[in-house]
mmCIF file of C-alpha atoms and ligand atoms in Angstrom:
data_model
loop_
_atom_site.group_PDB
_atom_site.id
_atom_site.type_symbol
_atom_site.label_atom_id
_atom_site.label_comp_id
_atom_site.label_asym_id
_atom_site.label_seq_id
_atom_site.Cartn_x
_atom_site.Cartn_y
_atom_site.Cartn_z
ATOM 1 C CA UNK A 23 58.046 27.199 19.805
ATOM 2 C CA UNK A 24 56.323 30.321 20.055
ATOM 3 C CA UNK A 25 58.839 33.317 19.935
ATOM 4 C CA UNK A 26 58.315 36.423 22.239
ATOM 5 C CA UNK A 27 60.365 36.880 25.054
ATOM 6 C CA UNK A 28 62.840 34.076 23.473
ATOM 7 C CA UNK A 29 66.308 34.611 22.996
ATOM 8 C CA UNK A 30 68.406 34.329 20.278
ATOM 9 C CA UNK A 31 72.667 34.398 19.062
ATOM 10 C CA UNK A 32 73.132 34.514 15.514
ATOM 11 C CA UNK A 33 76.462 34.598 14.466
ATOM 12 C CA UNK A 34 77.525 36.513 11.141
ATOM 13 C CA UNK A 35 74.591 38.087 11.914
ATOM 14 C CA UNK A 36 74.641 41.796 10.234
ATOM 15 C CA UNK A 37 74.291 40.935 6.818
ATOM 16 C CA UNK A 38 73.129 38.504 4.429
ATOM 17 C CA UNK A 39 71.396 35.015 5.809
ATOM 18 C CA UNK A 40 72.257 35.924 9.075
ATOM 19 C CA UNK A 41 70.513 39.357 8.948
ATOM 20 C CA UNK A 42 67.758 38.157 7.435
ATOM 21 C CA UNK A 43 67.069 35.348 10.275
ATOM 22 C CA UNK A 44 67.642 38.051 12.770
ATOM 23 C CA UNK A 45 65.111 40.591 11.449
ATOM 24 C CA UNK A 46 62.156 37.602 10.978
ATOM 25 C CA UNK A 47 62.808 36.748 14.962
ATOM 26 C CA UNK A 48 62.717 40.336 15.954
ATOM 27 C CA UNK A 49 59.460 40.529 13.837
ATOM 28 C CA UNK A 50 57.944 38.325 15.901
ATOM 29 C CA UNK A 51 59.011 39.038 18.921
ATOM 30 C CA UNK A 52 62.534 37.329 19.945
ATOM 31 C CA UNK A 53 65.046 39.342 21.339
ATOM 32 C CA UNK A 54 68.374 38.674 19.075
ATOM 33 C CA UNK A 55 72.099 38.939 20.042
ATOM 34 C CA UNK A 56 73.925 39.313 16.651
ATOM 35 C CA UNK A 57 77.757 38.429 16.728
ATOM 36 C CA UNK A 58 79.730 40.007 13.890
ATOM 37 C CA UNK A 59 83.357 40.566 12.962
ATOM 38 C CA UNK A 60 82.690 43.454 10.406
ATOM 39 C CA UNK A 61 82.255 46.457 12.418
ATOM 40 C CA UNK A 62 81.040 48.335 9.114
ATOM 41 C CA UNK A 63 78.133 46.815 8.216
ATOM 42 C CA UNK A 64 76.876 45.511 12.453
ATOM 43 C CA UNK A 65 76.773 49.693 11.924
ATOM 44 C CA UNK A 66 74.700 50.235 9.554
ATOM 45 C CA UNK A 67 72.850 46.753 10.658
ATOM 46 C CA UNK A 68 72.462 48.004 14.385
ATOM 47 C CA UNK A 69 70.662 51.390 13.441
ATOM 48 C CA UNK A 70 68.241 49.774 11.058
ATOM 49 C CA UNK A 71 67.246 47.290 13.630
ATOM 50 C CA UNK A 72 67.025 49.583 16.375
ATOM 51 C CA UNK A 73 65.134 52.138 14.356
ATOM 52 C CA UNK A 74 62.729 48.876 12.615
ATOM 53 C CA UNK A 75 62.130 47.134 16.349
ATOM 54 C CA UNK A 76 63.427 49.519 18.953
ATOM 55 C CA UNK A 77 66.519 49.939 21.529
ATOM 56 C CA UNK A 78 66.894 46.485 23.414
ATOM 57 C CA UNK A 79 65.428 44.277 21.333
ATOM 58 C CA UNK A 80 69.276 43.535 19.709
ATOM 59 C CA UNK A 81 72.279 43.173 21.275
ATOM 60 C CA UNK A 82 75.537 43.672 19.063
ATOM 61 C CA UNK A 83 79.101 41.931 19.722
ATOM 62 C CA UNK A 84 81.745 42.965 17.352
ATOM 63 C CA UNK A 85 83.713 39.344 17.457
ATOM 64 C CA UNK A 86 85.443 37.292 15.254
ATOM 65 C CA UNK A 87 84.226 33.805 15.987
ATOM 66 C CA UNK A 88 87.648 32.438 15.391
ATOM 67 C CA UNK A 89 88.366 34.220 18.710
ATOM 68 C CA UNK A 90 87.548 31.660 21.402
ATOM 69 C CA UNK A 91 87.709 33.416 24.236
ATOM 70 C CA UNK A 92 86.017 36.733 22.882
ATOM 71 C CA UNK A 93 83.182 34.160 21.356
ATOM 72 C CA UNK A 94 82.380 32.471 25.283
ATOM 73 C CA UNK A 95 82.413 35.836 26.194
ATOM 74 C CA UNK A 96 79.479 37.009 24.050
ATOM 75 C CA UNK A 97 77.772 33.718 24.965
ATOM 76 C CA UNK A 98 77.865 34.783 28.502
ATOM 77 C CA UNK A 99 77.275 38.438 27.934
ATOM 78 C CA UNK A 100 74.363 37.584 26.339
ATOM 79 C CA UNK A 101 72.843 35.427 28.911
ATOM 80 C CA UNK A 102 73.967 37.759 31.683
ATOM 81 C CA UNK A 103 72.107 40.472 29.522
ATOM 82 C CA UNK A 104 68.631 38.846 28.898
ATOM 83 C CA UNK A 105 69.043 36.100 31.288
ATOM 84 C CA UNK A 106 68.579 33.128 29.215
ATOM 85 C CA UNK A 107 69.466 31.543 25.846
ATOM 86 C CA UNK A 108 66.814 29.720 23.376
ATOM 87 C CA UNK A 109 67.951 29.733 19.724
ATOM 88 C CA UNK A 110 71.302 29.373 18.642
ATOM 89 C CA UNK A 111 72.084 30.088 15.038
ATOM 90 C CA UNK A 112 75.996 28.964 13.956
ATOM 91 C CA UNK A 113 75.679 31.196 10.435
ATOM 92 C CA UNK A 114 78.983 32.511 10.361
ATOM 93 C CA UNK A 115 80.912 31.656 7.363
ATOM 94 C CA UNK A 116 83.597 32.232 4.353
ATOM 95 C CA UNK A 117 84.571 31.679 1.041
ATOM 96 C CA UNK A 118 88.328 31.891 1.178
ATOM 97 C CA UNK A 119 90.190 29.473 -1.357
ATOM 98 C CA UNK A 120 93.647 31.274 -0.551
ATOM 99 C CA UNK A 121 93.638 31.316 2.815
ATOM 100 C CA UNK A 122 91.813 27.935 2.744
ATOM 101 C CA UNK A 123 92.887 27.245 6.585
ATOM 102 C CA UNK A 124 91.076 30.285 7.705
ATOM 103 C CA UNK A 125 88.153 29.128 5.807
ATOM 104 C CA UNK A 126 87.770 26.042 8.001
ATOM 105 C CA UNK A 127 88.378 27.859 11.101
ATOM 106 C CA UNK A 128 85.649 30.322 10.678
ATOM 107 C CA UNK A 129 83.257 27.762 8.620
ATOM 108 C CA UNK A 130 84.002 24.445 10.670
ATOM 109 C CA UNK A 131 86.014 24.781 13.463
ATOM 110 C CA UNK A 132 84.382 28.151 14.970
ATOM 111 C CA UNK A 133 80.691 25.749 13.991
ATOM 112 C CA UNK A 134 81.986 23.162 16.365
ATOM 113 C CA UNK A 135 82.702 25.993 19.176
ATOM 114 C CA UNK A 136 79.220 27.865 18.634
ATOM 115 C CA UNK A 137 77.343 24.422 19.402
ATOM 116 C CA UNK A 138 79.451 23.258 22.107
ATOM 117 C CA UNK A 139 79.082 26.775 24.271
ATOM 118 C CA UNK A 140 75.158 26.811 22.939
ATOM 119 C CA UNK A 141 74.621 23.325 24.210
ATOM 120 C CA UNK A 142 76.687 25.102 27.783
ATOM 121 C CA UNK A 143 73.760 27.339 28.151
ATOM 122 C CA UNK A 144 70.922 25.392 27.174
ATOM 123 C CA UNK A 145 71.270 21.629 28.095
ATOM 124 C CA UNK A 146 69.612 20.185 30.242
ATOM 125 C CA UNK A 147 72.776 18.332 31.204
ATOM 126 C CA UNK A 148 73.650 21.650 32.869
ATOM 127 C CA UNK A 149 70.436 22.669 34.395
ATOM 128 C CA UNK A 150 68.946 24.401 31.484
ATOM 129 C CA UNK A 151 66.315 24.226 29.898
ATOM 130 C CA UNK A 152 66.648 23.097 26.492
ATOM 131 C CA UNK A 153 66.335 25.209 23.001
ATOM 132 C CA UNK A 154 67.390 25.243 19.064
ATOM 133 C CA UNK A 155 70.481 25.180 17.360
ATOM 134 C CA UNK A 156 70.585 25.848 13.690
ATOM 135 C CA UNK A 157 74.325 25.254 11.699
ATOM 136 C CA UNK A 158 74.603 26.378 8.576
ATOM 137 C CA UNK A 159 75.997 24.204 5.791
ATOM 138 C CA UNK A 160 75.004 24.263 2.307
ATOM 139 C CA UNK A 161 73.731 22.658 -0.826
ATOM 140 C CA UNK A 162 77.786 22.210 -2.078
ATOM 141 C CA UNK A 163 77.772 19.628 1.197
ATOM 142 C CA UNK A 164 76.168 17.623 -1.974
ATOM 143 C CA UNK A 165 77.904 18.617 -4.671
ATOM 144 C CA UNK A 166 81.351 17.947 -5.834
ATOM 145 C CA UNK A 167 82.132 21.211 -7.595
ATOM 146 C CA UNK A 168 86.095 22.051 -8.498
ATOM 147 C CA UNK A 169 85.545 26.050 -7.687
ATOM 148 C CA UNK A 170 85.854 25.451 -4.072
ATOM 149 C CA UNK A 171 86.626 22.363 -2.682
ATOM 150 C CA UNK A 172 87.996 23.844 0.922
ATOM 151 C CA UNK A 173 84.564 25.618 1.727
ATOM 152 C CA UNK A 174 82.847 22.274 -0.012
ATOM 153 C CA UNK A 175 85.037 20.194 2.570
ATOM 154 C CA UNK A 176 83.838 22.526 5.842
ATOM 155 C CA UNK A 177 80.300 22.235 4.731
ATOM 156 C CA UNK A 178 80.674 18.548 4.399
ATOM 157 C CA UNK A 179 81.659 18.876 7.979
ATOM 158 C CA UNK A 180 79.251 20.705 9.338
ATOM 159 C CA UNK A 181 76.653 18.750 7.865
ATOM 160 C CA UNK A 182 78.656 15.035 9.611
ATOM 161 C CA UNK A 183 78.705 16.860 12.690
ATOM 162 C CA UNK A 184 75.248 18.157 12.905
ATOM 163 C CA UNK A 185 73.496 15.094 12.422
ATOM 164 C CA UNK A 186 75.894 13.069 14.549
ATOM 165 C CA UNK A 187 75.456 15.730 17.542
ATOM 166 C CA UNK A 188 71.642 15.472 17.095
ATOM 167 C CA UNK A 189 71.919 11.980 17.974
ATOM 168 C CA UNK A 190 74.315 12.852 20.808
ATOM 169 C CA UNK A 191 71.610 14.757 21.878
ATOM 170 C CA UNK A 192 69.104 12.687 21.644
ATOM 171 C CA UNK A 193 70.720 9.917 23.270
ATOM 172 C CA UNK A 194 71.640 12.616 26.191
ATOM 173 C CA UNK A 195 68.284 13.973 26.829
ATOM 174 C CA UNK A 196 69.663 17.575 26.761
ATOM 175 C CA UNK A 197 66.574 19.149 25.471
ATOM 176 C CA UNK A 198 68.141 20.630 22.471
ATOM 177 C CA UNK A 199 67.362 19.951 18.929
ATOM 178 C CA UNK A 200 69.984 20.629 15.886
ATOM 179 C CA UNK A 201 69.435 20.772 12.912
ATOM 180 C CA UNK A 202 71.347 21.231 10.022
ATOM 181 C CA UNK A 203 70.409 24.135 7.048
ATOM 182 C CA UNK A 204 72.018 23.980 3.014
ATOM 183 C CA UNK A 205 70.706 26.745 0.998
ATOM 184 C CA UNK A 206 72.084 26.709 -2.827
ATOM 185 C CA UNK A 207 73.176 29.716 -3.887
ATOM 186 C CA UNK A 208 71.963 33.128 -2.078
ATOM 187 C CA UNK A 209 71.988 36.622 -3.111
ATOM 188 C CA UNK A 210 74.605 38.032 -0.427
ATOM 189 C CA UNK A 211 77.603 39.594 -0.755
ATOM 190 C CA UNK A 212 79.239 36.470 -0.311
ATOM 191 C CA UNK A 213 78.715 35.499 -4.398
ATOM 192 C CA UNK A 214 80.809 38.687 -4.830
ATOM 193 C CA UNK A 215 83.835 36.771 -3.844
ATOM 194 C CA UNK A 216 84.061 35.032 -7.275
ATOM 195 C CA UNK A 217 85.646 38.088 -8.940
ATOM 196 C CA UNK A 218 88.311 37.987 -5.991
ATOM 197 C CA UNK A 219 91.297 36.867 -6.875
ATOM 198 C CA UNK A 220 92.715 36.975 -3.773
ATOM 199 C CA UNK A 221 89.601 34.922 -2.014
ATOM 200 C CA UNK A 222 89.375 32.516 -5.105
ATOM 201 C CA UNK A 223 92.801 31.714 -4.905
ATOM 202 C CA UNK A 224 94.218 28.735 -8.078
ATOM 203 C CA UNK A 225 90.235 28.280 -8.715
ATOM 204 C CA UNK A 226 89.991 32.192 -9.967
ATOM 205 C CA UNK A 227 90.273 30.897 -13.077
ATOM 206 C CA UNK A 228 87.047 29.054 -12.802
ATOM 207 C CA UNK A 229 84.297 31.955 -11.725
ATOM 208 C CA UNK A 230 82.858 31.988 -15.135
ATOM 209 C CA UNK A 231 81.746 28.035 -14.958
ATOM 210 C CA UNK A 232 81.196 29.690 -11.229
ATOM 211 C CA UNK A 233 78.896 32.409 -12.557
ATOM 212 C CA UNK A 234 77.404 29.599 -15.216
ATOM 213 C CA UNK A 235 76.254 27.115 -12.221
ATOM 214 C CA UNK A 236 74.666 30.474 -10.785
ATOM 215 C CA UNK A 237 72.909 30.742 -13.264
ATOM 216 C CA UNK A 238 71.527 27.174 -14.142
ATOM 217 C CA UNK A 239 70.404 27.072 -10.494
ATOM 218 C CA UNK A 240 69.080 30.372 -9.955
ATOM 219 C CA UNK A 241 69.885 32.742 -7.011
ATOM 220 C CA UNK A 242 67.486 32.402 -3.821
ATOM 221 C CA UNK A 243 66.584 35.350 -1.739
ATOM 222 C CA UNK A 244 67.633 35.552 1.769
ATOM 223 C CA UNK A 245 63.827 35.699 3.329
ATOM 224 C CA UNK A 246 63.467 32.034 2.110
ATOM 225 C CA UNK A 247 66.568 31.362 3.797
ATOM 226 C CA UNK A 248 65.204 33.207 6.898
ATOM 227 C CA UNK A 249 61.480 31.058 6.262
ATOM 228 C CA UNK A 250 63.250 27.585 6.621
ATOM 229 C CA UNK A 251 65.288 28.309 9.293
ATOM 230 C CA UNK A 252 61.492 29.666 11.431
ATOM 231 C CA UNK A 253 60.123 26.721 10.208
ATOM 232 C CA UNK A 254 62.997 24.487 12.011
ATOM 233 C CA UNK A 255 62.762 26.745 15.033
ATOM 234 C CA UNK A 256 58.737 26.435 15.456
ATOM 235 C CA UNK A 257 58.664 22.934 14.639
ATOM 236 C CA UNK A 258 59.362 20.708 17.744
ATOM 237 C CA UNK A 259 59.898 17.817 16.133
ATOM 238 C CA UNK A 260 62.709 18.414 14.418
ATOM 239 C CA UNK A 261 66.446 17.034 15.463
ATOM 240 C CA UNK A 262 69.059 15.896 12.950
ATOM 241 C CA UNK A 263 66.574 17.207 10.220
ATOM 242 C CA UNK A 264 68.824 18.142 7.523
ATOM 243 C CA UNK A 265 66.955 21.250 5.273
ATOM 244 C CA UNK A 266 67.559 21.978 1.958
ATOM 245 C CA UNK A 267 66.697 25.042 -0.176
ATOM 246 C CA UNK A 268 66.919 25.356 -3.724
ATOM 247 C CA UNK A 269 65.603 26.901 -6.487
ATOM 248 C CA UNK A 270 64.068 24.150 -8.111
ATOM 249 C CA UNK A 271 62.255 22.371 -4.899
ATOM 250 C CA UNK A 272 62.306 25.206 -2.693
ATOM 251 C CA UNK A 273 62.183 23.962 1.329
ATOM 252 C CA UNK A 274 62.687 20.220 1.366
ATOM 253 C CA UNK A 275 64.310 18.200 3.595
ATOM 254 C CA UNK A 276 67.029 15.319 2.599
ATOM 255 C CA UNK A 277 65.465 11.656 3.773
ATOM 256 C CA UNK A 278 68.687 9.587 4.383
ATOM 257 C CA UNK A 279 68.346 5.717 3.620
ATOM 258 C CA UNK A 280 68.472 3.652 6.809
ATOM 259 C CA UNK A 281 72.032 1.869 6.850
ATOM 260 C CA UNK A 282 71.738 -1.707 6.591
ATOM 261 C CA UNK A 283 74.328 -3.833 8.627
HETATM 262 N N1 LIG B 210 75.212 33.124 -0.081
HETATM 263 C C1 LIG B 210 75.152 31.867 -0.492
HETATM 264 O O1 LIG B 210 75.006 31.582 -1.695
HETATM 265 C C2 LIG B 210 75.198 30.738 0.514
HETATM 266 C C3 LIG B 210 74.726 29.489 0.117
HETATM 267 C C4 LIG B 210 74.784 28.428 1.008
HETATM 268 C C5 LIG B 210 75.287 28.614 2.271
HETATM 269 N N2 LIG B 210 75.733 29.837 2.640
HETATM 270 C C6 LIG B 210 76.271 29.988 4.001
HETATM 271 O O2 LIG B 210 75.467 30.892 4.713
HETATM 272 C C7 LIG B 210 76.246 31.527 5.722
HETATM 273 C C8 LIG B 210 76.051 33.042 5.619
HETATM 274 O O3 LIG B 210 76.520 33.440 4.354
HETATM 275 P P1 LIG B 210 76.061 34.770 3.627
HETATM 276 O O4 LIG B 210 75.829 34.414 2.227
HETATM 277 O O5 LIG B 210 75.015 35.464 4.400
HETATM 278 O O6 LIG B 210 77.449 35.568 3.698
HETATM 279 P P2 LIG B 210 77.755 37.119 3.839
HETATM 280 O O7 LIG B 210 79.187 37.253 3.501
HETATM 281 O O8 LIG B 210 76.773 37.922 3.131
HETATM 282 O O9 LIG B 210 77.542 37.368 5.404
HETATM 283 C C9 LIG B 210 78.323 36.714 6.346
HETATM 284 C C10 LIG B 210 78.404 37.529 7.629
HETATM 285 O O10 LIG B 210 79.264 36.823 8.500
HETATM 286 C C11 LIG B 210 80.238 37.728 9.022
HETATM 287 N N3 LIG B 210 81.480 37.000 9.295
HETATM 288 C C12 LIG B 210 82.352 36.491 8.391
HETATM 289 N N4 LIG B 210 83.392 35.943 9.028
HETATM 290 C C13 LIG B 210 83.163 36.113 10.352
HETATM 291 C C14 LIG B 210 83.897 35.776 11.508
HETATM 292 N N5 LIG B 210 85.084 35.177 11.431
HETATM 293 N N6 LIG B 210 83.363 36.086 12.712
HETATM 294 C C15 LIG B 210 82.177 36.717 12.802
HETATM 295 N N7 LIG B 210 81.454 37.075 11.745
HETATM 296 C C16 LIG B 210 81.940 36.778 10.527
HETATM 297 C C17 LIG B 210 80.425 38.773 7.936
HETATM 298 O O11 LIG B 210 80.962 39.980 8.459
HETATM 299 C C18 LIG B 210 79.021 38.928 7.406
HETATM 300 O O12 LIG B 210 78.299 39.895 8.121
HETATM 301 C C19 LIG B 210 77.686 31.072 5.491
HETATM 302 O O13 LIG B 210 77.984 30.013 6.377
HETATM 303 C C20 LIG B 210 77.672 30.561 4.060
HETATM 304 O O14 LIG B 210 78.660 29.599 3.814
HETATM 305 C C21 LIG B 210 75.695 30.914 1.803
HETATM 306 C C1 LIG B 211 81.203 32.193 -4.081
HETATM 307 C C2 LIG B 211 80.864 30.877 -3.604
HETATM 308 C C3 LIG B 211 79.955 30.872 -2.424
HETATM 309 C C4 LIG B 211 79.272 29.532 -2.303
HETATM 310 C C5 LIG B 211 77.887 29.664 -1.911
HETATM 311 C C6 LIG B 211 77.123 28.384 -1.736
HETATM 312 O O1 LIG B 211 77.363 27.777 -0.498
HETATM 313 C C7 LIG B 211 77.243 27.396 -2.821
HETATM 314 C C8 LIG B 211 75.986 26.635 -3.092
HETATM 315 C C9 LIG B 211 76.307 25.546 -4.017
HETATM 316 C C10 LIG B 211 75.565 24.838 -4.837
HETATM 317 C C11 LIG B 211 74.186 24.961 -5.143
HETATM 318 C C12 LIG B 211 73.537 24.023 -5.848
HETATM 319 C C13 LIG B 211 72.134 23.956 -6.089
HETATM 320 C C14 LIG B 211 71.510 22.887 -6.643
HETATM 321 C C15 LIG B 211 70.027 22.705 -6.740
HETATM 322 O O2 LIG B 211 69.339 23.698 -7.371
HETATM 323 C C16 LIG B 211 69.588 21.344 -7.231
HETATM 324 O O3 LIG B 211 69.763 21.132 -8.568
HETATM 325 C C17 LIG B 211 70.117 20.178 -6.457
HETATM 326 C C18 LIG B 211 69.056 19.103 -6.357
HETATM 327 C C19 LIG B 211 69.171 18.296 -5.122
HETATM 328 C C20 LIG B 211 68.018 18.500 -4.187
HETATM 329 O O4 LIG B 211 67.327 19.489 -4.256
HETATM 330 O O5 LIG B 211 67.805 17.652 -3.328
#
């Protein structure tokens, strides 16, 4: 898929992952819509990008994706705005122990919402025509680690319901491939939440094995995040792929055994 003129929605998309995926599409030419609940940083995000790649190459929506409504909104606005929609990028997501429901609302829940109202405006089982969706899980959808077993459980999630709604897909014909993205650990404010009691919840306790596992599996840097998720986006063949990034094999993909009957 070549990318000017394409259009993309990337949600959590001022900071971290999502701001790096949304500053390697405007690089080359995509015009980005980037959904964000933090009005703080989308700030300081929105005048960087503006200044980097000019006025009306971004589009900003201050939204909490746990907000239905406010989230089909921005899906509309943002066709209404640059009249179509190509690449959808579900990045949103938490690290909430406490408050573990919220943590599956915004990490699975809001996921499952994001690719239904993507596959609205690009299926070709609506008259579209067709496009990307990324979700983004992670490399603890493989792991069984006891520092966060609520966020482990929505990644797990995302991952069983990317792959199955590839096939959906597939089996549809709606023109869409999805594919499914688990980084290991990233250097984003979102590691900061291990000295947070109040996000860490009964696991607090555990943030130095936390900061240990860190450590024995080194700390990736967004970009690489932002070079896998291209490479999904360019490559045509992909649907149901399911990416992996670590330190140890950088960009791989996971090869699932056939089942047998
Ligand atoms: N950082 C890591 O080590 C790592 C590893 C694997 C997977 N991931 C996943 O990557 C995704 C991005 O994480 P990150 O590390 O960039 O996090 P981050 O905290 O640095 O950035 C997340 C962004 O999402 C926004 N956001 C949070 N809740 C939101 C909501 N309800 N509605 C709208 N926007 C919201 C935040 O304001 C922030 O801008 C998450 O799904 C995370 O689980 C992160
Ligand atoms: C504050 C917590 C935020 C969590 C952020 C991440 O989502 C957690 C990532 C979790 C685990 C990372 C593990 C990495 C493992 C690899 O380096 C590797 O050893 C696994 C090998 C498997 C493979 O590559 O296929």
């Amino acid at each position: 898929m070549a990318l000017t003129g394409r259009i993309a929605l990337v949600t959590g998309g001022a900071q971290g992952i999502g701001r790096a995926i949304s500053e390697a599409l405007l690089r080359e030419g995509a015009k980005v819509a980037l959904v964000d609940s933090n009005p703080e940083v989308a700030r300081e995000c929105r005048g960087r990008l503006e200044e980097a790649f000019g006025v009306g190459s971004s589009l900003f929506f201050e939204c909490d994706v746990t907000d239905w409504a406010k989230l089909q909104e921005v899906f509309r606005k943002t066709v209404k705005h640059f009249g179509h929609l190509d690449i959808a990028i579900n990045n949103a997501g938490i690290n909430n122990e406490k408050d573990w429901q919220k943590t599956i609302n915004v990490n699975l829940t809001s996921l499952i919402k994001g690719t239904y109202l993507a596959l609205e405006h690009m299926s070709r089982e609506n008259g579209k025509d067709g496009g990307v969706i990324i979700n983004v899980s992670s490399m603890a959808a493989f792991m069984h680690s006891p520092h966060m077993p609520v966020y482990t459980a929505t990644k797990y999630g995302v991952l069983g319901f990317t792959k199955a709604m590839a096939e959906a897909s597939a089996v549809g014909n709606f023109g869409v491939r999805i594919n499914v993205l688990c980084p290991a650990y990233v250097d984003t404010p979102l590691l900061q939440t291990i000295d947070e009691e109040d996000k860490m919840g009964r696991y607090f306790k555990y943030k130095e094995e936390l900061r240990q596992s860190m450590h024995t599996y080194g700390i990736l840097d967004p970009s690489l995040i932002a070079d896998g998720m291209m490479m999904i986006i360019k490559d045509g063949s992909l649907n149901g792929a399911v990416m992996k990034i670590t330190a140890s094999k950088g960009i791989h993909f996971q090869n699932d055994e056939p089942m047998s009957a």
